mmCIF file of C-alpha atoms and ligand atoms in Angstrom:
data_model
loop_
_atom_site.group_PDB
_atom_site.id
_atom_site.type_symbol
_atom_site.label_atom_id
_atom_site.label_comp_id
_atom_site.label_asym_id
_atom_site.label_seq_id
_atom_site.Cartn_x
_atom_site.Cartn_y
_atom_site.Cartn_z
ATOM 1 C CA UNK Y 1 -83.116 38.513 -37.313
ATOM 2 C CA UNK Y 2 -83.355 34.957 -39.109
ATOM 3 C CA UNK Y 3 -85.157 32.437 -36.565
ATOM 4 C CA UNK Y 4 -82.273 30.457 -36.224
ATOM 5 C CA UNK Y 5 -80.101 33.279 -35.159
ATOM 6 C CA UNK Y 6 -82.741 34.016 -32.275
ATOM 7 C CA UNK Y 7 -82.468 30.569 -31.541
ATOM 8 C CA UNK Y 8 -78.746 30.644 -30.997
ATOM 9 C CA UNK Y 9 -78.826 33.927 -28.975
ATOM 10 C CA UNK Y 10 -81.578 32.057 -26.965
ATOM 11 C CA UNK Y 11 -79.483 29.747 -26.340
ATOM 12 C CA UNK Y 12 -76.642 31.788 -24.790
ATOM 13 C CA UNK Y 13 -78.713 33.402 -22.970
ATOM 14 C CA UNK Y 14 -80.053 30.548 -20.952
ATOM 15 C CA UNK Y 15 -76.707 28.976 -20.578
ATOM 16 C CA UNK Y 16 -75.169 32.479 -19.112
ATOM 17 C CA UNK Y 17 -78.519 32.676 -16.909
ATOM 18 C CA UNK Y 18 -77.783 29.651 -15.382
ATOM 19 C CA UNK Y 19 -73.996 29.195 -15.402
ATOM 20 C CA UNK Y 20 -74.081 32.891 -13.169
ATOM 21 C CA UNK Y 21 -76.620 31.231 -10.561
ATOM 22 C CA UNK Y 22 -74.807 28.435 -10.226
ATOM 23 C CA UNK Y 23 -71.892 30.649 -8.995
ATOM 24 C CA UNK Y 24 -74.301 32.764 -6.975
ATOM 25 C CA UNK Y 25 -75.830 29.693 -5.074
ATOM 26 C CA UNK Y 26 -71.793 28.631 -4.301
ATOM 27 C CA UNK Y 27 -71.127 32.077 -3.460
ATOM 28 C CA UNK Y 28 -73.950 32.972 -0.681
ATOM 29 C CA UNK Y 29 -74.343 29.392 0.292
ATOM 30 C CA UNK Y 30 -71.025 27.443 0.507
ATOM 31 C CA UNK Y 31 -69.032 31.075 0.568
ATOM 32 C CA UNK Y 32 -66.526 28.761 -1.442
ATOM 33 C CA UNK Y 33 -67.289 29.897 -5.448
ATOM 34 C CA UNK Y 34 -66.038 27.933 -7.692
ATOM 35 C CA UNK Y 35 -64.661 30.802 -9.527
ATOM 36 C CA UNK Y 36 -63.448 34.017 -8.852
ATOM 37 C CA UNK Y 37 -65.356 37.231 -8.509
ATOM 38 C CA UNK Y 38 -63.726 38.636 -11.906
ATOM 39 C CA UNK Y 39 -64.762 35.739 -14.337
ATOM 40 C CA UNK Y 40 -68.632 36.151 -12.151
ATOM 41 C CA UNK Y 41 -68.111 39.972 -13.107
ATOM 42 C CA UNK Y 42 -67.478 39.307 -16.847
ATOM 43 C CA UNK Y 43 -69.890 36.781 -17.074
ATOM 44 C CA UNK Y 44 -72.471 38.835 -16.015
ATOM 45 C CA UNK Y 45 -71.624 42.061 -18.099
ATOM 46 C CA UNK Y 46 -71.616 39.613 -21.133
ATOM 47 C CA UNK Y 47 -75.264 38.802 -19.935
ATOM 48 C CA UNK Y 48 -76.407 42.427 -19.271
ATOM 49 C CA UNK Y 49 -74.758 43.252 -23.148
ATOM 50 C CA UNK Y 50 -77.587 40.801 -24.404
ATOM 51 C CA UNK Y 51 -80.121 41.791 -22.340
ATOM 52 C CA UNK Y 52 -79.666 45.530 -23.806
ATOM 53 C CA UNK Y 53 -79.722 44.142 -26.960
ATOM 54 C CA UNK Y 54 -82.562 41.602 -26.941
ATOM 55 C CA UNK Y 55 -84.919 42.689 -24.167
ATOM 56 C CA UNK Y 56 -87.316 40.462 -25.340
ATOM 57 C CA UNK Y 57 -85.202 37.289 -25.024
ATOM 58 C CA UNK Y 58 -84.455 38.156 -21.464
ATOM 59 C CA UNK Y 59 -87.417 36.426 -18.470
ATOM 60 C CA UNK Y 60 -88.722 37.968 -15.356
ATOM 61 C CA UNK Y 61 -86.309 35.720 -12.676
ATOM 62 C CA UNK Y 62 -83.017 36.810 -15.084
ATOM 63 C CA UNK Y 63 -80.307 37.352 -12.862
ATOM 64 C CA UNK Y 64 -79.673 41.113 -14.606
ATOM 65 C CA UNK Y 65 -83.053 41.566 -12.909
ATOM 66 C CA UNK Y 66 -82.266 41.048 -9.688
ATOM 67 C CA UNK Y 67 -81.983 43.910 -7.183
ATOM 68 C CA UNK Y 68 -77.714 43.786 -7.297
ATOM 69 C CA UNK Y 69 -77.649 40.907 -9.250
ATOM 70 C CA UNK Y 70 -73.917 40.799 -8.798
ATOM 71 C CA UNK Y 71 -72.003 39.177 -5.877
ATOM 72 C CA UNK Y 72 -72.820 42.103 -3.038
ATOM 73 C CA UNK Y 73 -72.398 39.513 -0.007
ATOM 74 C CA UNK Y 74 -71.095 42.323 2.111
ATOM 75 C CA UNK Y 75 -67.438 41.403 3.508
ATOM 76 C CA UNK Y 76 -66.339 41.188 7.432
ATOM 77 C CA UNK Y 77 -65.186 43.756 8.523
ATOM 78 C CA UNK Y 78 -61.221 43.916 7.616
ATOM 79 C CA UNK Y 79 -58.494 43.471 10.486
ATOM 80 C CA UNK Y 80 -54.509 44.508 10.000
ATOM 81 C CA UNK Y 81 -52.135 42.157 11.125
ATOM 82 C CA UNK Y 82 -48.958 44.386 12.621
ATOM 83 C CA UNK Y 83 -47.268 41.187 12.389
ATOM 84 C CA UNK Y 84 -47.782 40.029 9.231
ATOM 85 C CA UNK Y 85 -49.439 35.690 9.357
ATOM 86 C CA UNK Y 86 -46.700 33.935 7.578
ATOM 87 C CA UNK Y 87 -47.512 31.039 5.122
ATOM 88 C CA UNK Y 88 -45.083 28.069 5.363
ATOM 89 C CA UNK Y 89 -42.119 26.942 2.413
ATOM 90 C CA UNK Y 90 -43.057 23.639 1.087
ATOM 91 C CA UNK Y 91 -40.588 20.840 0.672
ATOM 92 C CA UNK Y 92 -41.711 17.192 -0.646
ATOM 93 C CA UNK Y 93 -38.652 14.230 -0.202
ATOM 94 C CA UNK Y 94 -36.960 13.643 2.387
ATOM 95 C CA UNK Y 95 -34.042 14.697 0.694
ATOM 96 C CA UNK Y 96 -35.392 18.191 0.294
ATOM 97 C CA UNK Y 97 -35.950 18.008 3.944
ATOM 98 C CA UNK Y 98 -32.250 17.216 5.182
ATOM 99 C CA UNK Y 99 -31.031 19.846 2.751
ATOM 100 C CA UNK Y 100 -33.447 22.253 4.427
ATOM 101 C CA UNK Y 101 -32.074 21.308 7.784
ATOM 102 C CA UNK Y 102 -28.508 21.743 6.405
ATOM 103 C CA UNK Y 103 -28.852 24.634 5.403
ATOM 104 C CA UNK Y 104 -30.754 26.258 8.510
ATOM 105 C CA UNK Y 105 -27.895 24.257 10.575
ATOM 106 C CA UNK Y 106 -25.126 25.979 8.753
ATOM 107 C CA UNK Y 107 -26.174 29.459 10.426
ATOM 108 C CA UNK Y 108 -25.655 28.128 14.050
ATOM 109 C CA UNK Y 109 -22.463 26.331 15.567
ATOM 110 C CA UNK Y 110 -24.547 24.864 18.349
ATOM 111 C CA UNK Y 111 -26.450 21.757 16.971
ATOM 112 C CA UNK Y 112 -29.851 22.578 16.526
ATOM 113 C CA UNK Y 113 -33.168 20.613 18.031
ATOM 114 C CA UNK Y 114 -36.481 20.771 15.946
ATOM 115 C CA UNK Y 115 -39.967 20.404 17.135
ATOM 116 C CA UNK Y 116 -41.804 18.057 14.852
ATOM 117 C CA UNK Y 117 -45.505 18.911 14.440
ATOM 118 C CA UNK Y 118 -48.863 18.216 12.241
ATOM 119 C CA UNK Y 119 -50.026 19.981 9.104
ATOM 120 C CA UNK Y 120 -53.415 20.515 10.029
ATOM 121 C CA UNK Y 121 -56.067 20.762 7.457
ATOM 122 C CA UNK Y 122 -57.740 23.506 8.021
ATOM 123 C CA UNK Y 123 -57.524 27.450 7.771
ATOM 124 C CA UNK Y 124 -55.060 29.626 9.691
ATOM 125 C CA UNK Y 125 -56.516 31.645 12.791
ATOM 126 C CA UNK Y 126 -55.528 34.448 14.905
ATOM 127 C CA UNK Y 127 -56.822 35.104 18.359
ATOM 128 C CA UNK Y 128 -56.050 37.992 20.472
ATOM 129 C CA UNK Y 129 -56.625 37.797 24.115
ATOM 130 C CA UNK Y 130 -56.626 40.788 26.590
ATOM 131 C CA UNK Y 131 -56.524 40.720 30.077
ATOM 132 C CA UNK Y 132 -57.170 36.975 29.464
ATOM 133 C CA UNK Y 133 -60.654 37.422 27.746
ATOM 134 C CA UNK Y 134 -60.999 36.585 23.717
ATOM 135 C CA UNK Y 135 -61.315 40.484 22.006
ATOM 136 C CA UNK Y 136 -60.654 39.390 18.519
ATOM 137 C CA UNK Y 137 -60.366 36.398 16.362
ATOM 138 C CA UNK Y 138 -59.389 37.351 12.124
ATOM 139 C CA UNK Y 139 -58.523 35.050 9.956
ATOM 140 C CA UNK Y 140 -54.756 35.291 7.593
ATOM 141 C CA UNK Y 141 -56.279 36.891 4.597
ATOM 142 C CA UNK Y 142 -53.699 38.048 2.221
ATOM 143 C CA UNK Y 143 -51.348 37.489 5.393
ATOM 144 C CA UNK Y 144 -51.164 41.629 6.243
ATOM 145 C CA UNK Y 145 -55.407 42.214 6.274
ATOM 146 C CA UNK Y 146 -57.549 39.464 7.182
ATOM 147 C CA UNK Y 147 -61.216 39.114 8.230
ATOM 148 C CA UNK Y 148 -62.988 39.712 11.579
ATOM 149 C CA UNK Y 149 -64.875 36.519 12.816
ATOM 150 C CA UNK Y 150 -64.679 37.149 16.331
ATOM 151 C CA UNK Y 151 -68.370 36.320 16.535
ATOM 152 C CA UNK Y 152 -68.166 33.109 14.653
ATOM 153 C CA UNK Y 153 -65.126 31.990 16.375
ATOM 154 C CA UNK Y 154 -66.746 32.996 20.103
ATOM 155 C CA UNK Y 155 -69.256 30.207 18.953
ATOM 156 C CA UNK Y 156 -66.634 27.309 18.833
ATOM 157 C CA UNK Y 157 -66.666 25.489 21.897
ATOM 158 C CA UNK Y 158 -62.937 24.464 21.567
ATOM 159 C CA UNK Y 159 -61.792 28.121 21.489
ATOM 160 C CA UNK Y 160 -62.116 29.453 25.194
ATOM 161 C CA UNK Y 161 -63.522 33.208 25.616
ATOM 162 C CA UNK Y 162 -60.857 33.538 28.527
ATOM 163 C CA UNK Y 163 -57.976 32.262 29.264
ATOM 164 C CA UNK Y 164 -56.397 30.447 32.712
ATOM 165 C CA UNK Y 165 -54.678 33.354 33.376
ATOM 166 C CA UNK Y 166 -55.314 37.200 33.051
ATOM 167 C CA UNK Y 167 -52.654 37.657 29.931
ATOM 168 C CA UNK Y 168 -52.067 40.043 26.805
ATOM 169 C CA UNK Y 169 -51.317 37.638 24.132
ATOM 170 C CA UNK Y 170 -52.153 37.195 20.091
ATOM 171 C CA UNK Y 171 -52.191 33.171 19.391
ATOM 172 C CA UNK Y 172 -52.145 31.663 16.086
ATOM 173 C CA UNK Y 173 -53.546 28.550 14.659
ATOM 174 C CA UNK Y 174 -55.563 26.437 12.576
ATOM 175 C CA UNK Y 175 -59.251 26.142 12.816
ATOM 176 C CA UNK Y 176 -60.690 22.696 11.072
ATOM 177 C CA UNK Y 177 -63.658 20.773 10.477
ATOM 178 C CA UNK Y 178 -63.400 17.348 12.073
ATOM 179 C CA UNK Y 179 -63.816 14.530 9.249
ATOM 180 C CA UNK Y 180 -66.830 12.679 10.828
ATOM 181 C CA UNK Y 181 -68.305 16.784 10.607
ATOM 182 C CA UNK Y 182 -67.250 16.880 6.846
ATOM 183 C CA UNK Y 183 -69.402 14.134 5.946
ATOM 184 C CA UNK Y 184 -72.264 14.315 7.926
ATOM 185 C CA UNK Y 185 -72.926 18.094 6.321
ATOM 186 C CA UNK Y 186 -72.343 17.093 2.989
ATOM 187 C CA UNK Y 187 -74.790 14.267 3.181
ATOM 188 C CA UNK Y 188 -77.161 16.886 4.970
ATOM 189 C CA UNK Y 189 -76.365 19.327 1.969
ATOM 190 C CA UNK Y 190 -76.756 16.396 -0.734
ATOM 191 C CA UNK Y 191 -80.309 15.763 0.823
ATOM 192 C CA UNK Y 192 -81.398 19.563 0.970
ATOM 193 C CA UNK Y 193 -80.185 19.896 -2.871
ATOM 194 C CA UNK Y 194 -77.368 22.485 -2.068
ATOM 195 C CA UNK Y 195 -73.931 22.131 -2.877
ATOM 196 C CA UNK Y 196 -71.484 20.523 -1.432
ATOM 197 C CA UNK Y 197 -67.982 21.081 0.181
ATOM 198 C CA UNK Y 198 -65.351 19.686 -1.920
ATOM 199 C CA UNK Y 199 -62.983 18.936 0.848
ATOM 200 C CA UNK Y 200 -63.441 19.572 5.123
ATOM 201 C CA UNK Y 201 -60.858 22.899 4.556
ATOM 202 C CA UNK Y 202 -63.202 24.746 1.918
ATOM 203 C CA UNK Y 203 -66.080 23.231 4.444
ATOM 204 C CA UNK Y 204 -64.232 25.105 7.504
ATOM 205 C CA UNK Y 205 -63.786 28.465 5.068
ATOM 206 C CA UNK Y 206 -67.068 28.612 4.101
ATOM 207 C CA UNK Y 207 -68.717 27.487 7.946
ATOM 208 C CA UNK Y 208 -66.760 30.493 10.056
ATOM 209 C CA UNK Y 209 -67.017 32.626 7.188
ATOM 210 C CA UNK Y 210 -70.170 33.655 7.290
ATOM 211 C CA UNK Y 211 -72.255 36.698 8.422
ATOM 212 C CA UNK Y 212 -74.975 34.999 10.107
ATOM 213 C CA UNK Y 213 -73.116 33.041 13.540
ATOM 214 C CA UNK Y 214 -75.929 30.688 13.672
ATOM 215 C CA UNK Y 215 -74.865 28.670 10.823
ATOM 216 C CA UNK Y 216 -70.857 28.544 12.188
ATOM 217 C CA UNK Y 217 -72.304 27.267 15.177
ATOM 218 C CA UNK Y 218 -73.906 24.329 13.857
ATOM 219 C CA UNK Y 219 -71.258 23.172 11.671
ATOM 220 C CA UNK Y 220 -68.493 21.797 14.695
ATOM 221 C CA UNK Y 221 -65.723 23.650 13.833
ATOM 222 C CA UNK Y 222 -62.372 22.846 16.098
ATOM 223 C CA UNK Y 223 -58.437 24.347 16.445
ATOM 224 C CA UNK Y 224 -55.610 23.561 17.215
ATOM 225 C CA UNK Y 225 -53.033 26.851 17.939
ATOM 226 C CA UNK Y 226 -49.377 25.758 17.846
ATOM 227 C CA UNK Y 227 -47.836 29.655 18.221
ATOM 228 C CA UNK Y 228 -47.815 33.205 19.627
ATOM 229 C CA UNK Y 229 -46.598 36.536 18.451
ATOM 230 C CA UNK Y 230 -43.602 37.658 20.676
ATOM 231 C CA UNK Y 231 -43.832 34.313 22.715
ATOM 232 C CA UNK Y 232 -40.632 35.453 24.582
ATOM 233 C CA UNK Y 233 -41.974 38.261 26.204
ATOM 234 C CA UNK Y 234 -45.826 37.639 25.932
ATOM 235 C CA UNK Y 235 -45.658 34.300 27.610
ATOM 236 C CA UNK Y 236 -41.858 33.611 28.521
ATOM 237 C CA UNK Y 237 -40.933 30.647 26.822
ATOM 238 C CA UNK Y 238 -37.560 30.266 24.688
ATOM 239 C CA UNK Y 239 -38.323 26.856 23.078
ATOM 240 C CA UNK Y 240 -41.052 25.940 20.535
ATOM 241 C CA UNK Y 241 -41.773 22.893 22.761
ATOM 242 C CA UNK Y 242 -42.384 24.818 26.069
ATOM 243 C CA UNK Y 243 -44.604 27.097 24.232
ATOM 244 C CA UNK Y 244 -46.942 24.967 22.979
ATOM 245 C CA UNK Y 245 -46.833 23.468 26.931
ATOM 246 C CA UNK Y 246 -47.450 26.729 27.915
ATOM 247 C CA UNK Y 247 -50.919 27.567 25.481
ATOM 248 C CA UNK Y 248 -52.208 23.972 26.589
ATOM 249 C CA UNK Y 249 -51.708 25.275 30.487
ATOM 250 C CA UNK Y 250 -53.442 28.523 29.305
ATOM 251 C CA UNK Y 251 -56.741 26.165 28.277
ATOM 252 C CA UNK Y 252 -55.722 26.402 24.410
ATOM 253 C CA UNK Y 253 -56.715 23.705 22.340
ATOM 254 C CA UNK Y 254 -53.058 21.724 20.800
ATOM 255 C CA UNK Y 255 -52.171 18.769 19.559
ATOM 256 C CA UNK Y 256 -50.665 16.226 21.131
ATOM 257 C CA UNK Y 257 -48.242 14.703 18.195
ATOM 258 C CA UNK Y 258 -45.566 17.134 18.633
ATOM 259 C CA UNK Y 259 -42.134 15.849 19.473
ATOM 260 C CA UNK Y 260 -38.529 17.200 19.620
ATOM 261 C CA UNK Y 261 -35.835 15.902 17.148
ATOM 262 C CA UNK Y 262 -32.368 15.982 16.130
ATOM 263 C CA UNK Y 263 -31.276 14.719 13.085
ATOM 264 C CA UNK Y 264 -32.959 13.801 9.844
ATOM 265 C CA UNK Y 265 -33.181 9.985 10.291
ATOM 266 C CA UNK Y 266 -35.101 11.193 13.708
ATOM 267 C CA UNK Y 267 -37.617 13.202 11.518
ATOM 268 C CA UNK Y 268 -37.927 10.510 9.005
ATOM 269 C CA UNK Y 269 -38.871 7.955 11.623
ATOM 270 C CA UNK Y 270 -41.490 10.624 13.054
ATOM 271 C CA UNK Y 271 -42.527 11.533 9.825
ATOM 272 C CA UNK Y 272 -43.435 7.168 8.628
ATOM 273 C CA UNK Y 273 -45.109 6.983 12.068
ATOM 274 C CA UNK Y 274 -47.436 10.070 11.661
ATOM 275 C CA UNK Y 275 -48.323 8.769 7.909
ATOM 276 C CA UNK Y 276 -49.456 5.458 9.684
ATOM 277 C CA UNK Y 277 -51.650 6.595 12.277
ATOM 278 C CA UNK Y 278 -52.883 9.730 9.256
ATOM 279 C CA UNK Y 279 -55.999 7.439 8.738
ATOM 280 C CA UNK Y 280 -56.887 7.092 12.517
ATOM 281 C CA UNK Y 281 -57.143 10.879 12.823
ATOM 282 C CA UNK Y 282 -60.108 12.770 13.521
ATOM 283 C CA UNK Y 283 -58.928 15.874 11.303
ATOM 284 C CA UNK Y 284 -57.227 16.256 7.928
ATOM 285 C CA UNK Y 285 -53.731 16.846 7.830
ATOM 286 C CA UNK Y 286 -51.612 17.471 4.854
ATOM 287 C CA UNK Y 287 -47.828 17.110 6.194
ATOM 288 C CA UNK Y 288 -45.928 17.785 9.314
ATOM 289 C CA UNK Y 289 -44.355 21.015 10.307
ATOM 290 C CA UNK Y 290 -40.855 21.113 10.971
ATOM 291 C CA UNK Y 291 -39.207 24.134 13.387
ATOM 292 C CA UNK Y 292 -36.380 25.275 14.878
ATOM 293 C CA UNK Y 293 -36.809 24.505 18.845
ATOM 294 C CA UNK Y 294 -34.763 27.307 19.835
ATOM 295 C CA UNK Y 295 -37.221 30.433 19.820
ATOM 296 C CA UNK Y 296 -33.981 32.706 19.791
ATOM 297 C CA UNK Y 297 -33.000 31.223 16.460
ATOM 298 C CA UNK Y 298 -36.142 32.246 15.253
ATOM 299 C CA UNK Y 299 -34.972 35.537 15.257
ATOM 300 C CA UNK Y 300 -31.469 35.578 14.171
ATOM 301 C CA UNK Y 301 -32.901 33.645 11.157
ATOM 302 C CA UNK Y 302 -36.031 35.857 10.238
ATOM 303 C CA UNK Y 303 -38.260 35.548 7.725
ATOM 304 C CA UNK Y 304 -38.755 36.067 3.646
ATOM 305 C CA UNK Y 305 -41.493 38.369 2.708
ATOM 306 C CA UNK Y 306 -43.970 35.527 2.657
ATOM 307 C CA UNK Y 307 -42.593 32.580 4.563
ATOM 308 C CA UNK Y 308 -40.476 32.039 7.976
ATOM 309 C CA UNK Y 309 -36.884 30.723 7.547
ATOM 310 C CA UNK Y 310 -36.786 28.777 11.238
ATOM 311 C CA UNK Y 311 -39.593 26.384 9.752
ATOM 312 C CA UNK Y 312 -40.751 24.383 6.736
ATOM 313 C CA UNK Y 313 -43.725 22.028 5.585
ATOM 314 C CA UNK Y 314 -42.815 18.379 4.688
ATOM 315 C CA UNK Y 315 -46.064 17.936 2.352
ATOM 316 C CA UNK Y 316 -47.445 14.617 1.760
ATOM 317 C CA UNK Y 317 -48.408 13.132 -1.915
ATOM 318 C CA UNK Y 318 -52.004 13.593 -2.243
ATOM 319 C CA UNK Y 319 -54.166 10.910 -0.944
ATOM 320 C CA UNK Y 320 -55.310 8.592 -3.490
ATOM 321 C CA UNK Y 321 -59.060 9.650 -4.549
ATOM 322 C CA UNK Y 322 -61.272 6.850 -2.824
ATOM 323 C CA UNK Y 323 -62.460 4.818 -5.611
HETATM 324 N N1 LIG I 1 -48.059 23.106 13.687
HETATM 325 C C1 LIG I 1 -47.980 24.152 12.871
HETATM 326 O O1 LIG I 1 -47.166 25.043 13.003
HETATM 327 C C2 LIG I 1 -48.957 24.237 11.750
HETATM 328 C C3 LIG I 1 -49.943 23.277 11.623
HETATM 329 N N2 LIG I 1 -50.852 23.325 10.622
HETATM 330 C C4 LIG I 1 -50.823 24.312 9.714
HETATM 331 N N3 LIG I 1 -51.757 24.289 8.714
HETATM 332 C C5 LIG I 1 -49.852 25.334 9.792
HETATM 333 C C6 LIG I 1 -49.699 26.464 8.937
HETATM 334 C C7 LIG I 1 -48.671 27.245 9.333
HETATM 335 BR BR1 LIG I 1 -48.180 28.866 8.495
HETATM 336 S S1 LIG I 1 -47.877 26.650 10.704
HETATM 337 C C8 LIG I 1 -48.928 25.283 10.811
#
């Protein structure tokens, strides 16, 4: 083959070699890849194709050398959820909002109260607690089949192992890095050469996800939980408000912001206060939650396949990038 044309092959080569252990390094280190595991996989069968063809053009340390080259971080173990972790419908004006509330309204004759409550930041828990002691902690996953990190979450000192009472009862949450954490391990992972997180949620992903506990211990990690499966019967409560009152009494980590409302201009007013005091918070949050009080409603008005219709997410604009 002309010189040039080796040249050119060469070339590809190197830049395949290096793009692939790029996305390695993300992969096994930050467990956040920037891409995902199909365009890794086609990447690297592109590689192995010129490696067949030009053995000579391929070095010792190539990645198609590698004992399983490819991405075999083994997974957690999987866990089913029998009640499937919901994701939230988004809404984005204010007027969005009071049509949302209009129409959820329109189902009951009895006026409605909502409980007003933070978007955190972070990535969505769920806990299950026998006889009062922690047994399993998965994360949403596809919402159906998450992941088991009981034994990263049982190293989070805001999570108890056992509860203030000797209950059956499957909480939900958010787990989040705290902002102050955010930084300080990016500027630790800046100084060590490694990647960094691109934002504290991918940073909270990638610290409980990972197989070795050690490393989820060190990085800080926090939650908030803010509901229960069944919370009726499990922990006899009928309002969203008196729940969250009763997971705080059971030595749950909530937060504090929540507040019961009536009408829109109510939720507005909540909503400009939480934007001020968004900056003075320890923790990302993204919007604020909006639910039915009534737990009973809850019920009559169900859920879509993917998202509850007794609650929605008033999401904030984007921050500004700091300049
Ligand atoms: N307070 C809440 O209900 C809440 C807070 N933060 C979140 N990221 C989420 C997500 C769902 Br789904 S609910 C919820």
């Amino acid at each position: 083959m002309a010189d040039s044309n080796m040249e050119k092959v060469q070339a590809k080569i190197a830049q395949l070699e290096q793009q692939l252990k790029t996305w390695a390094r993300e992969y096994y280190e930050n467990d956040a890849p920037s891409v995902e595991d199909a365009v890794y996989d086609q990447t690297y069968a592109e590689l192995t194709q010129l490696a067949a063809t030009y053995p000579e053009l391929i070095g010792a340390d190539s990645v198609t050398k590698q004992v399983g080259g490819k991405l075999l971080k083994p997974d957690l173990p999987e866990v089913e959820h029998p009640v499937p972790m919901l994701s939230l419908g988004d809404v984005f004006s204010i007027e969005a909002l009071a049509d949302w509330l209009k129409q959820t309204q329109a189902n009951f004759d009895e006026q409605l109260a909502y409980n007003a409550e933070l978007k955190i930041d972070g990535l969505a828990i769920s806990l299950e607690y026998e006889a009062g002691q922690l047994k399993r902690a998965s994360t949403r996953g596809d919402g159906r089949t998450g992941e088991d990190v009981t034994a990263n979450v049982r190293e989070i000192k805001a999570i108890p192992r056992q509860l203030n009472e000797a209950i059956d009862v499957e909480v939900r949450g958010e787990i989040y890095m705290p902002k102050a954490s955010f930084v300080k391990l990016n500027e630790q992972r800046e100084k060590e050469g490694l990647t960094t997180f691109a934002n504290p949620r991918n940073a909270a992903a990638g610290s409980l996800r990972q197989l070795d506990v050690k490393i989820t211990k060190e990085r800080q990690l926090a939650a908030f939980l803010y509901h229960a499966v069944d919370a009726e019967r499990t922990l006899g409560v009928e309002t969203q408000a008196d729940l969250l009152q009763r997971l705080t009494a059971l030595g749950l980590p909530t937060n504090p912001s929540n507040a019961v409302l009536q009408t829109i201009d109510e939720i507005q007013a909540y909503i400009s206060e939480q934007v001020v005091q968004r900056e003075q918070l320890t923790y990302g949050i993204d919007g604020i939650v909006i639910k039915v009080n009534d737990l009973a409603a809850h019920d009559e008005l169900g859920n879509t396949v993917k998202v509850p219709r007794w609650a929605i997410a008033y999401k904030f604009p984007p921050e500004e990038a700091e300049t």
